[in-house]
Amino acid sequence: PTRRSSDLLDGSIRTYYTVLGSYGHNAGIVFFHQVVQPFVDYLLKNGRPSEAVQAVGRARKLMRVEPNAQLDLDLGALANRVDAALQ
């Protein structure tokens, strides 16, 4: 990626963590599908799988994830997809 696209990506990463920190604690499945999953897909598409791993991990840590609930299952599926991209 060019320097400019790398700067934009870094800015997007900072914005994601700001939004996650502000809204993630009370967020559920809708936030996951509208913010977390699209952002992780964006990171993967732009060749940043290690940042994608961190993004999923931070979401799991900050969001209220009930074991075996839909959010838990969707986060797990996304984590598996990210792990596969690291291979």
PDB file of N, CA and C in Angstrom:
ATOM      1  N   PRO A   1       0.820  -1.204   0.000  1.00  0.00           N
ATOM      2  CA  PRO A   1       0.000   0.000   0.000  1.00  0.00           C
ATOM      3  C   PRO A   1       0.860   1.262   0.000  1.00  0.00           C
ATOM      4  N   THR A   2       0.320   2.298  -0.543  1.00  0.00           N
ATOM      5  CA  THR A   2       1.043   3.566  -0.562  1.00  0.00           C
ATOM      6  C   THR A   2       1.065   4.150   0.844  1.00  0.00           C
ATOM      7  N   ARG A   3       1.914   5.137   1.026  1.00  0.00           N
ATOM      8  CA  ARG A   3       2.012   5.800   2.332  1.00  0.00           C
ATOM      9  C   ARG A   3       0.655   6.378   2.735  1.00  0.00           C
ATOM     10  N   ARG A   4      -0.028   6.995   1.774  1.00  0.00           N
ATOM     11  CA  ARG A   4      -1.326   7.605   2.073  1.00  0.00           C
ATOM     12  C   ARG A   4      -2.359   6.558   2.481  1.00  0.00           C
ATOM     13  N   SER A   5      -2.413   5.443   1.768  1.00  0.00           N
ATOM     14  CA  SER A   5      -3.396   4.419   2.130  1.00  0.00           C
ATOM     15  C   SER A   5      -3.044   3.799   3.478  1.00  0.00           C
ATOM     16  N   SER A   6      -1.757   3.692   3.777  1.00  0.00           N
ATOM     17  CA  SER A   6      -1.334   3.179   5.073  1.00  0.00           C
ATOM     18  C   SER A   6      -1.743   4.134   6.192  1.00  0.00           C
ATOM     19  N   ASP A   7      -1.602   5.442   5.962  1.00  0.00           N
ATOM     20  CA  ASP A   7      -2.030   6.440   6.950  1.00  0.00           C
ATOM     21  C   ASP A   7      -3.543   6.372   7.165  1.00  0.00           C
ATOM     22  N   LEU A   8      -4.298   6.211   6.075  1.00  0.00           N
ATOM     23  CA  LEU A   8      -5.751   6.098   6.189  1.00  0.00           C
ATOM     24  C   LEU A   8      -6.137   4.854   6.983  1.00  0.00           C
ATOM     25  N   LEU A   9      -5.449   3.765   6.722  1.00  0.00           N
ATOM     26  CA  LEU A   9      -5.715   2.522   7.435  1.00  0.00           C
ATOM     27  C   LEU A   9      -5.412   2.686   8.917  1.00  0.00           C
ATOM     28  N   ASP A  10      -4.275   3.323   9.236  1.00  0.00           N
ATOM     29  CA  ASP A  10      -3.916   3.551  10.637  1.00  0.00           C
ATOM     30  C   ASP A  10      -4.953   4.441  11.318  1.00  0.00           C
ATOM     31  N   GLY A  11      -5.443   5.445  10.618  1.00  0.00           N
ATOM     32  CA  GLY A  11      -6.497   6.309  11.158  1.00  0.00           C
ATOM     33  C   GLY A  11      -7.782   5.538  11.394  1.00  0.00           C
ATOM     34  N   SER A  12      -8.099   4.636  10.475  1.00  0.00           N
ATOM     35  CA  SER A  12      -9.295   3.805  10.625  1.00  0.00           C
ATOM     36  C   SER A  12      -9.178   2.894  11.842  1.00  0.00           C
ATOM     37  N   ILE A  13      -7.985   2.374  12.062  1.00  0.00           N
ATOM     38  CA  ILE A  13      -7.758   1.503  13.215  1.00  0.00           C
ATOM     39  C   ILE A  13      -7.968   2.291  14.510  1.00  0.00           C
ATOM     40  N   ARG A  14      -7.421   3.501  14.574  1.00  0.00           N
ATOM     41  CA  ARG A  14      -7.618   4.340  15.768  1.00  0.00           C
ATOM     42  C   ARG A  14      -9.099   4.642  15.979  1.00  0.00           C
ATOM     43  N   THR A  15      -9.804   4.959  14.902  1.00  0.00           N
ATOM     44  CA  THR A  15     -11.236   5.259  15.000  1.00  0.00           C
ATOM     45  C   THR A  15     -12.014   4.043  15.493  1.00  0.00           C
ATOM     46  N   TYR A  16     -11.695   2.862  14.977  1.00  0.00           N
ATOM     47  CA  TYR A  16     -12.365   1.636  15.411  1.00  0.00           C
ATOM     48  C   TYR A  16     -12.231   1.459  16.920  1.00  0.00           C
ATOM     49  N   TYR A  17     -11.008   1.607  17.441  1.00  0.00           N
ATOM     50  CA  TYR A  17     -10.806   1.410  18.874  1.00  0.00           C
ATOM     51  C   TYR A  17     -11.504   2.481  19.702  1.00  0.00           C
ATOM     52  N   THR A  18     -11.595   3.693  19.184  1.00  0.00           N
ATOM     53  CA  THR A  18     -12.328   4.759  19.873  1.00  0.00           C
ATOM     54  C   THR A  18     -13.818   4.414  19.945  1.00  0.00           C
ATOM     55  N   VAL A  19     -14.383   4.010  18.801  1.00  0.00           N
ATOM     56  CA  VAL A  19     -15.811   3.653  18.749  1.00  0.00           C
ATOM     57  C   VAL A  19     -16.080   2.428  19.625  1.00  0.00           C
ATOM     58  N   LEU A  20     -15.214   1.439  19.547  1.00  0.00           N
ATOM     59  CA  LEU A  20     -15.372   0.231  20.354  1.00  0.00           C
ATOM     60  C   LEU A  20     -15.311   0.575  21.836  1.00  0.00           C
ATOM     61  N   GLY A  21     -14.370   1.431  22.224  1.00  0.00           N
ATOM     62  CA  GLY A  21     -14.247   1.831  23.621  1.00  0.00           C
ATOM     63  C   GLY A  21     -15.447   2.619  24.104  1.00  0.00           C
ATOM     64  N   SER A  22     -16.024   3.434  23.227  1.00  0.00           N
ATOM     65  CA  SER A  22     -17.166   4.268  23.605  1.00  0.00           C
ATOM     66  C   SER A  22     -18.471   3.490  23.679  1.00  0.00           C
ATOM     67  N   TYR A  23     -18.689   2.580  22.738  1.00  0.00           N
ATOM     68  CA  TYR A  23     -19.995   1.929  22.606  1.00  0.00           C
ATOM     69  C   TYR A  23     -19.987   0.425  22.840  1.00  0.00           C
ATOM     70  N   GLY A  24     -18.816  -0.185  22.829  1.00  0.00           N
ATOM     71  CA  GLY A  24     -18.721  -1.644  22.877  1.00  0.00           C
ATOM     72  C   GLY A  24     -19.279  -2.288  24.130  1.00  0.00           C
ATOM     73  N   HIS A  25     -19.141  -1.609  25.277  1.00  0.00           N
ATOM     74  CA  HIS A  25     -19.562  -2.213  26.546  1.00  0.00           C
ATOM     75  C   HIS A  25     -21.049  -2.538  26.576  1.00  0.00           C
ATOM     76  N   ASN A  26     -21.853  -1.687  25.972  1.00  0.00           N
ATOM     77  CA  ASN A  26     -23.306  -1.883  25.985  1.00  0.00           C
ATOM     78  C   ASN A  26     -23.825  -2.429  24.662  1.00  0.00           C
ATOM     79  N   ALA A  27     -22.917  -2.753  23.758  1.00  0.00           N
ATOM     80  CA  ALA A  27     -23.321  -3.138  22.409  1.00  0.00           C
ATOM     81  C   ALA A  27     -23.574  -4.636  22.314  1.00  0.00           C
ATOM     82  N   GLY A  28     -24.351  -4.982  21.308  1.00  0.00           N
ATOM     83  CA  GLY A  28     -24.657  -6.385  21.076  1.00  0.00           C
ATOM     84  C   GLY A  28     -24.436  -6.764  19.629  1.00  0.00           C
ATOM     85  N   ILE A  29     -25.286  -7.644  19.161  1.00  0.00           N
ATOM     86  CA  ILE A  29     -25.129  -8.258  17.852  1.00  0.00           C
ATOM     87  C   ILE A  29     -25.208  -7.244  16.710  1.00  0.00           C
ATOM     88  N   VAL A  30     -26.038  -6.220  16.848  1.00  0.00           N
ATOM     89  CA  VAL A  30     -26.157  -5.221  15.785  1.00  0.00           C
ATOM     90  C   VAL A  30     -24.834  -4.466  15.630  1.00  0.00           C
ATOM     91  N   PHE A  31     -24.234  -4.062  16.741  1.00  0.00           N
ATOM     92  CA  PHE A  31     -22.939  -3.383  16.712  1.00  0.00           C
ATOM     93  C   PHE A  31     -21.887  -4.297  16.070  1.00  0.00           C
ATOM     94  N   PHE A  32     -21.925  -5.556  16.444  1.00  0.00           N
ATOM     95  CA  PHE A  32     -20.992  -6.513  15.855  1.00  0.00           C
ATOM     96  C   PHE A  32     -21.121  -6.539  14.335  1.00  0.00           C
ATOM     97  N   HIS A  33     -22.365  -6.656  13.841  1.00  0.00           N
ATOM     98  CA  HIS A  33     -22.578  -6.772  12.396  1.00  0.00           C
ATOM     99  C   HIS A  33     -22.370  -5.460  11.652  1.00  0.00           C
ATOM    100  N   GLN A  34     -22.561  -4.323  12.322  1.00  0.00           N
ATOM    101  CA  GLN A  34     -22.413  -3.031  11.646  1.00  0.00           C
ATOM    102  C   GLN A  34     -21.036  -2.409  11.808  1.00  0.00           C
ATOM    103  N   VAL A  35     -20.290  -2.810  12.843  1.00  0.00           N
ATOM    104  CA  VAL A  35     -18.992  -2.181  13.103  1.00  0.00           C
ATOM    105  C   VAL A  35     -17.848  -3.196  13.098  1.00  0.00           C
ATOM    106  N   VAL A  36     -17.919  -4.187  13.982  1.00  0.00           N
ATOM    107  CA  VAL A  36     -16.793  -5.104  14.171  1.00  0.00           C
ATOM    108  C   VAL A  36     -16.518  -5.934  12.919  1.00  0.00           C
ATOM    109  N   GLN A  37     -17.532  -6.655  12.449  1.00  0.00           N
ATOM    110  CA  GLN A  37     -17.319  -7.538  11.299  1.00  0.00           C
ATOM    111  C   GLN A  37     -16.881  -6.775  10.043  1.00  0.00           C
ATOM    112  N   PRO A  38     -17.541  -5.676   9.677  1.00  0.00           N
ATOM    113  CA  PRO A  38     -17.083  -4.957   8.481  1.00  0.00           C
ATOM    114  C   PRO A  38     -15.658  -4.413   8.624  1.00  0.00           C
ATOM    115  N   PHE A  39     -15.300  -3.968   9.823  1.00  0.00           N
ATOM    116  CA  PHE A  39     -13.952  -3.444  10.013  1.00  0.00           C
ATOM    117  C   PHE A  39     -12.902  -4.546   9.909  1.00  0.00           C
ATOM    118  N   VAL A  40     -13.187  -5.691  10.503  1.00  0.00           N
ATOM    119  CA  VAL A  40     -12.254  -6.825  10.411  1.00  0.00           C
ATOM    120  C   VAL A  40     -12.120  -7.264   8.954  1.00  0.00           C
ATOM    121  N   ASP A  41     -13.228  -7.308   8.223  1.00  0.00           N
ATOM    122  CA  ASP A  41     -13.161  -7.632   6.789  1.00  0.00           C
ATOM    123  C   ASP A  41     -12.309  -6.616   6.033  1.00  0.00           C
ATOM    124  N   TYR A  42     -12.450  -5.343   6.381  1.00  0.00           N
ATOM    125  CA  TYR A  42     -11.665  -4.261   5.768  1.00  0.00           C
ATOM    126  C   TYR A  42     -10.166  -4.474   6.029  1.00  0.00           C
ATOM    127  N   LEU A  43      -9.821  -4.841   7.254  1.00  0.00           N
ATOM    128  CA  LEU A  43      -8.412  -5.107   7.576  1.00  0.00           C
ATOM    129  C   LEU A  43      -7.882  -6.289   6.767  1.00  0.00           C
ATOM    130  N   LEU A  44      -8.668  -7.350   6.682  1.00  0.00           N
ATOM    131  CA  LEU A  44      -8.226  -8.526   5.926  1.00  0.00           C
ATOM    132  C   LEU A  44      -8.044  -8.182   4.454  1.00  0.00           C
ATOM    133  N   LYS A  45      -8.998  -7.427   3.900  1.00  0.00           N
ATOM    134  CA  LYS A  45      -8.928  -7.043   2.487  1.00  0.00           C
ATOM    135  C   LYS A  45      -7.690  -6.194   2.201  1.00  0.00           C
ATOM    136  N   ASN A  46      -7.242  -5.455   3.211  1.00  0.00           N
ATOM    137  CA  ASN A  46      -6.085  -4.579   3.047  1.00  0.00           C
ATOM    138  C   ASN A  46      -4.781  -5.202   3.555  1.00  0.00           C
ATOM    139  N   GLY A  47      -4.786  -6.530   3.724  1.00  0.00           N
ATOM    140  CA  GLY A  47      -3.554  -7.235   4.065  1.00  0.00           C
ATOM    141  C   GLY A  47      -3.046  -6.989   5.474  1.00  0.00           C
ATOM    142  N   ARG A  48      -3.961  -6.798   6.417  1.00  0.00           N
ATOM    143  CA  ARG A  48      -3.542  -6.554   7.805  1.00  0.00           C
ATOM    144  C   ARG A  48      -4.146  -7.602   8.752  1.00  0.00           C
ATOM    145  N   PRO A  49      -3.846  -8.901   8.539  1.00  0.00           N
ATOM    146  CA  PRO A  49      -4.465  -9.942   9.372  1.00  0.00           C
ATOM    147  C   PRO A  49      -4.086  -9.859  10.847  1.00  0.00           C
ATOM    148  N   SER A  50      -2.877  -9.428  11.184  1.00  0.00           N
ATOM    149  CA  SER A  50      -2.518  -9.363  12.606  1.00  0.00           C
ATOM    150  C   SER A  50      -3.331  -8.285  13.324  1.00  0.00           C
ATOM    151  N   GLU A  51      -3.600  -7.162  12.633  1.00  0.00           N
ATOM    152  CA  GLU A  51      -4.471  -6.140  13.221  1.00  0.00           C
ATOM    153  C   GLU A  51      -5.901  -6.659  13.342  1.00  0.00           C
ATOM    154  N   ALA A  52      -6.318  -7.501  12.385  1.00  0.00           N
ATOM    155  CA  ALA A  52      -7.657  -8.093  12.442  1.00  0.00           C
ATOM    156  C   ALA A  52      -7.799  -8.993  13.671  1.00  0.00           C
ATOM    157  N   VAL A  53      -6.749  -9.763  13.981  1.00  0.00           N
ATOM    158  CA  VAL A  53      -6.754 -10.611  15.181  1.00  0.00           C
ATOM    159  C   VAL A  53      -6.951  -9.737  16.421  1.00  0.00           C
ATOM    160  N   GLN A  54      -6.212  -8.634  16.491  1.00  0.00           N
ATOM    161  CA  GLN A  54      -6.320  -7.726  17.637  1.00  0.00           C
ATOM    162  C   GLN A  54      -7.708  -7.097  17.715  1.00  0.00           C
ATOM    163  N   ALA A  55      -8.267  -6.736  16.574  1.00  0.00           N
ATOM    164  CA  ALA A  55      -9.593  -6.101  16.545  1.00  0.00           C
ATOM    165  C   ALA A  55     -10.670  -7.046  17.074  1.00  0.00           C
ATOM    166  N   VAL A  56     -10.588  -8.318  16.687  1.00  0.00           N
ATOM    167  CA  VAL A  56     -11.557  -9.309  17.175  1.00  0.00           C
ATOM    168  C   VAL A  56     -11.352  -9.540  18.676  1.00  0.00           C
ATOM    169  N   GLY A  57     -10.103  -9.667  19.084  1.00  0.00           N
ATOM    170  CA  GLY A  57      -9.810  -9.898  20.500  1.00  0.00           C
ATOM    171  C   GLY A  57     -10.298  -8.770  21.388  1.00  0.00           C
ATOM    172  N   ARG A  58     -10.073  -7.537  20.942  1.00  0.00           N
ATOM    173  CA  ARG A  58     -10.511  -6.387  21.732  1.00  0.00           C
ATOM    174  C   ARG A  58     -12.034  -6.333  21.791  1.00  0.00           C
ATOM    175  N   ALA A  59     -12.700  -6.645  20.686  1.00  0.00           N
ATOM    176  CA  ALA A  59     -14.166  -6.657  20.685  1.00  0.00           C
ATOM    177  C   ALA A  59     -14.680  -7.698  21.682  1.00  0.00           C
ATOM    178  N   ARG A  60     -14.077  -8.877  21.665  1.00  0.00           N
ATOM    179  CA  ARG A  60     -14.512  -9.940  22.587  1.00  0.00           C
ATOM    180  C   ARG A  60     -14.314  -9.502  24.037  1.00  0.00           C
ATOM    181  N   LYS A  61     -13.224  -8.781  24.294  1.00  0.00           N
ATOM    182  CA  LYS A  61     -12.922  -8.341  25.654  1.00  0.00           C
ATOM    183  C   LYS A  61     -13.870  -7.233  26.124  1.00  0.00           C
ATOM    184  N   LEU A  62     -14.193  -6.300  25.223  1.00  0.00           N
ATOM    185  CA  LEU A  62     -14.965  -5.127  25.617  1.00  0.00           C
ATOM    186  C   LEU A  62     -16.478  -5.325  25.558  1.00  0.00           C
ATOM    187  N   MET A  63     -16.934  -6.137  24.623  1.00  0.00           N
ATOM    188  CA  MET A  63     -18.380  -6.321  24.466  1.00  0.00           C
ATOM    189  C   MET A  63     -18.898  -7.323  25.494  1.00  0.00           C
ATOM    190  N   ARG A  64     -20.178  -7.231  25.781  1.00  0.00           N
ATOM    191  CA  ARG A  64     -20.797  -8.164  26.714  1.00  0.00           C
ATOM    192  C   ARG A  64     -21.137  -9.439  25.953  1.00  0.00           C
ATOM    193  N   VAL A  65     -20.279 -10.432  26.073  1.00  0.00           N
ATOM    194  CA  VAL A  65     -20.422 -11.667  25.305  1.00  0.00           C
ATOM    195  C   VAL A  65     -20.855 -12.796  26.244  1.00  0.00           C
ATOM    196  N   GLU A  66     -22.095 -13.240  26.070  1.00  0.00           N
ATOM    197  CA  GLU A  66     -22.606 -14.365  26.856  1.00  0.00           C
ATOM    198  C   GLU A  66     -22.174 -15.674  26.187  1.00  0.00           C
ATOM    199  N   PRO A  67     -21.658 -16.625  26.967  1.00  0.00           N
ATOM    200  CA  PRO A  67     -21.240 -17.905  26.378  1.00  0.00           C
ATOM    201  C   PRO A  67     -22.371 -18.555  25.577  1.00  0.00           C
ATOM    202  N   ASN A  68     -22.034 -19.010  24.390  1.00  0.00           N
ATOM    203  CA  ASN A  68     -22.947 -19.721  23.486  1.00  0.00           C
ATOM    204  C   ASN A  68     -24.103 -18.880  22.949  1.00  0.00           C
ATOM    205  N   ALA A  69     -24.108 -17.582  23.222  1.00  0.00           N
ATOM    206  CA  ALA A  69     -25.110 -16.699  22.622  1.00  0.00           C
ATOM    207  C   ALA A  69     -24.684 -16.402  21.182  1.00  0.00           C
ATOM    208  N   GLN A  70     -25.571 -15.816  20.403  1.00  0.00           N
ATOM    209  CA  GLN A  70     -25.281 -15.550  18.989  1.00  0.00           C
ATOM    210  C   GLN A  70     -24.011 -14.710  18.821  1.00  0.00           C
ATOM    211  N   LEU A  71     -23.831 -13.697  19.663  1.00  0.00           N
ATOM    212  CA  LEU A  71     -22.637 -12.849  19.567  1.00  0.00           C
ATOM    213  C   LEU A  71     -21.369 -13.672  19.786  1.00  0.00           C
ATOM    214  N   ASP A  72     -21.390 -14.567  20.751  1.00  0.00           N
ATOM    215  CA  ASP A  72     -20.251 -15.438  21.021  1.00  0.00           C
ATOM    216  C   ASP A  72     -19.944 -16.308  19.801  1.00  0.00           C
ATOM    217  N   LEU A  73     -21.002 -16.873  19.218  1.00  0.00           N
ATOM    218  CA  LEU A  73     -20.821 -17.737  18.041  1.00  0.00           C
ATOM    219  C   LEU A  73     -20.302 -16.945  16.845  1.00  0.00           C
ATOM    220  N   ASP A  74     -20.849 -15.750  16.623  1.00  0.00           N
ATOM    221  CA  ASP A  74     -20.419 -14.927  15.489  1.00  0.00           C
ATOM    222  C   ASP A  74     -18.985 -14.438  15.667  1.00  0.00           C
ATOM    223  N   LEU A  75     -18.623 -14.058  16.901  1.00  0.00           N
ATOM    224  CA  LEU A  75     -17.233 -13.658  17.162  1.00  0.00           C
ATOM    225  C   LEU A  75     -16.283 -14.829  16.928  1.00  0.00           C
ATOM    226  N   GLY A  76     -16.707 -16.016  17.343  1.00  0.00           N
ATOM    227  CA  GLY A  76     -15.885 -17.207  17.129  1.00  0.00           C
ATOM    228  C   GLY A  76     -15.681 -17.503  15.651  1.00  0.00           C
ATOM    229  N   ALA A  77     -16.751 -17.380  14.877  1.00  0.00           N
ATOM    230  CA  ALA A  77     -16.659 -17.625  13.433  1.00  0.00           C
ATOM    231  C   ALA A  77     -15.740 -16.596  12.776  1.00  0.00           C
ATOM    232  N   LEU A  78     -15.852 -15.340  13.206  1.00  0.00           N
ATOM    233  CA  LEU A  78     -14.994 -14.296  12.654  1.00  0.00           C
ATOM    234  C   LEU A  78     -13.535 -14.546  13.039  1.00  0.00           C
ATOM    235  N   ALA A  79     -13.297 -14.934  14.278  1.00  0.00           N
ATOM    236  CA  ALA A  79     -11.934 -15.237  14.729  1.00  0.00           C
ATOM    237  C   ALA A  79     -11.337 -16.381  13.915  1.00  0.00           C
ATOM    238  N   ASN A  80     -12.147 -17.386  13.605  1.00  0.00           N
ATOM    239  CA  ASN A  80     -11.661 -18.515  12.800  1.00  0.00           C
ATOM    240  C   ASN A  80     -11.276 -18.060  11.406  1.00  0.00           C
ATOM    241  N   ARG A  81     -12.085 -17.145  10.838  1.00  0.00           N
ATOM    242  CA  ARG A  81     -11.801 -16.628   9.499  1.00  0.00           C
ATOM    243  C   ARG A  81     -10.493 -15.823   9.493  1.00  0.00           C
ATOM    244  N   VAL A  82     -10.302 -15.042  10.560  1.00  0.00           N
ATOM    245  CA  VAL A  82      -9.074 -14.248  10.684  1.00  0.00           C
ATOM    246  C   VAL A  82      -7.864 -15.170  10.852  1.00  0.00           C
ATOM    247  N   ASP A  83      -8.012 -16.202  11.690  1.00  0.00           N
ATOM    248  CA  ASP A  83      -6.911 -17.158  11.882  1.00  0.00           C
ATOM    249  C   ASP A  83      -6.532 -17.824  10.564  1.00  0.00           C
ATOM    250  N   ALA A  84      -7.533 -18.149   9.758  1.00  0.00           N
ATOM    251  CA  ALA A  84      -7.270 -18.783   8.463  1.00  0.00           C
ATOM    252  C   ALA A  84      -6.502 -17.813   7.550  1.00  0.00           C
ATOM    253  N   ALA A  85      -6.775 -16.521   7.648  1.00  0.00           N
ATOM    254  CA  ALA A  85      -6.092 -15.525   6.822  1.00  0.00           C
ATOM    255  C   ALA A  85      -4.624 -15.381   7.244  1.00  0.00           C
ATOM    256  N   LEU A  86      -4.324 -15.713   8.489  1.00  0.00           N
ATOM    257  CA  LEU A  86      -2.937 -15.633   8.981  1.00  0.00           C
ATOM    258  C   LEU A  86      -2.075 -16.761   8.440  1.00  0.00           C
ATOM    259  N   GLN A  87      -2.699 -17.852   8.023  1.00  0.00           N
ATOM    260  CA  GLN A  87      -1.930 -19.029   7.563  1.00  0.00           C
ATOM    261  C   GLN A  87      -1.199 -18.745   6.265  1.00  0.00           C
TER     262      GLN A  87
END
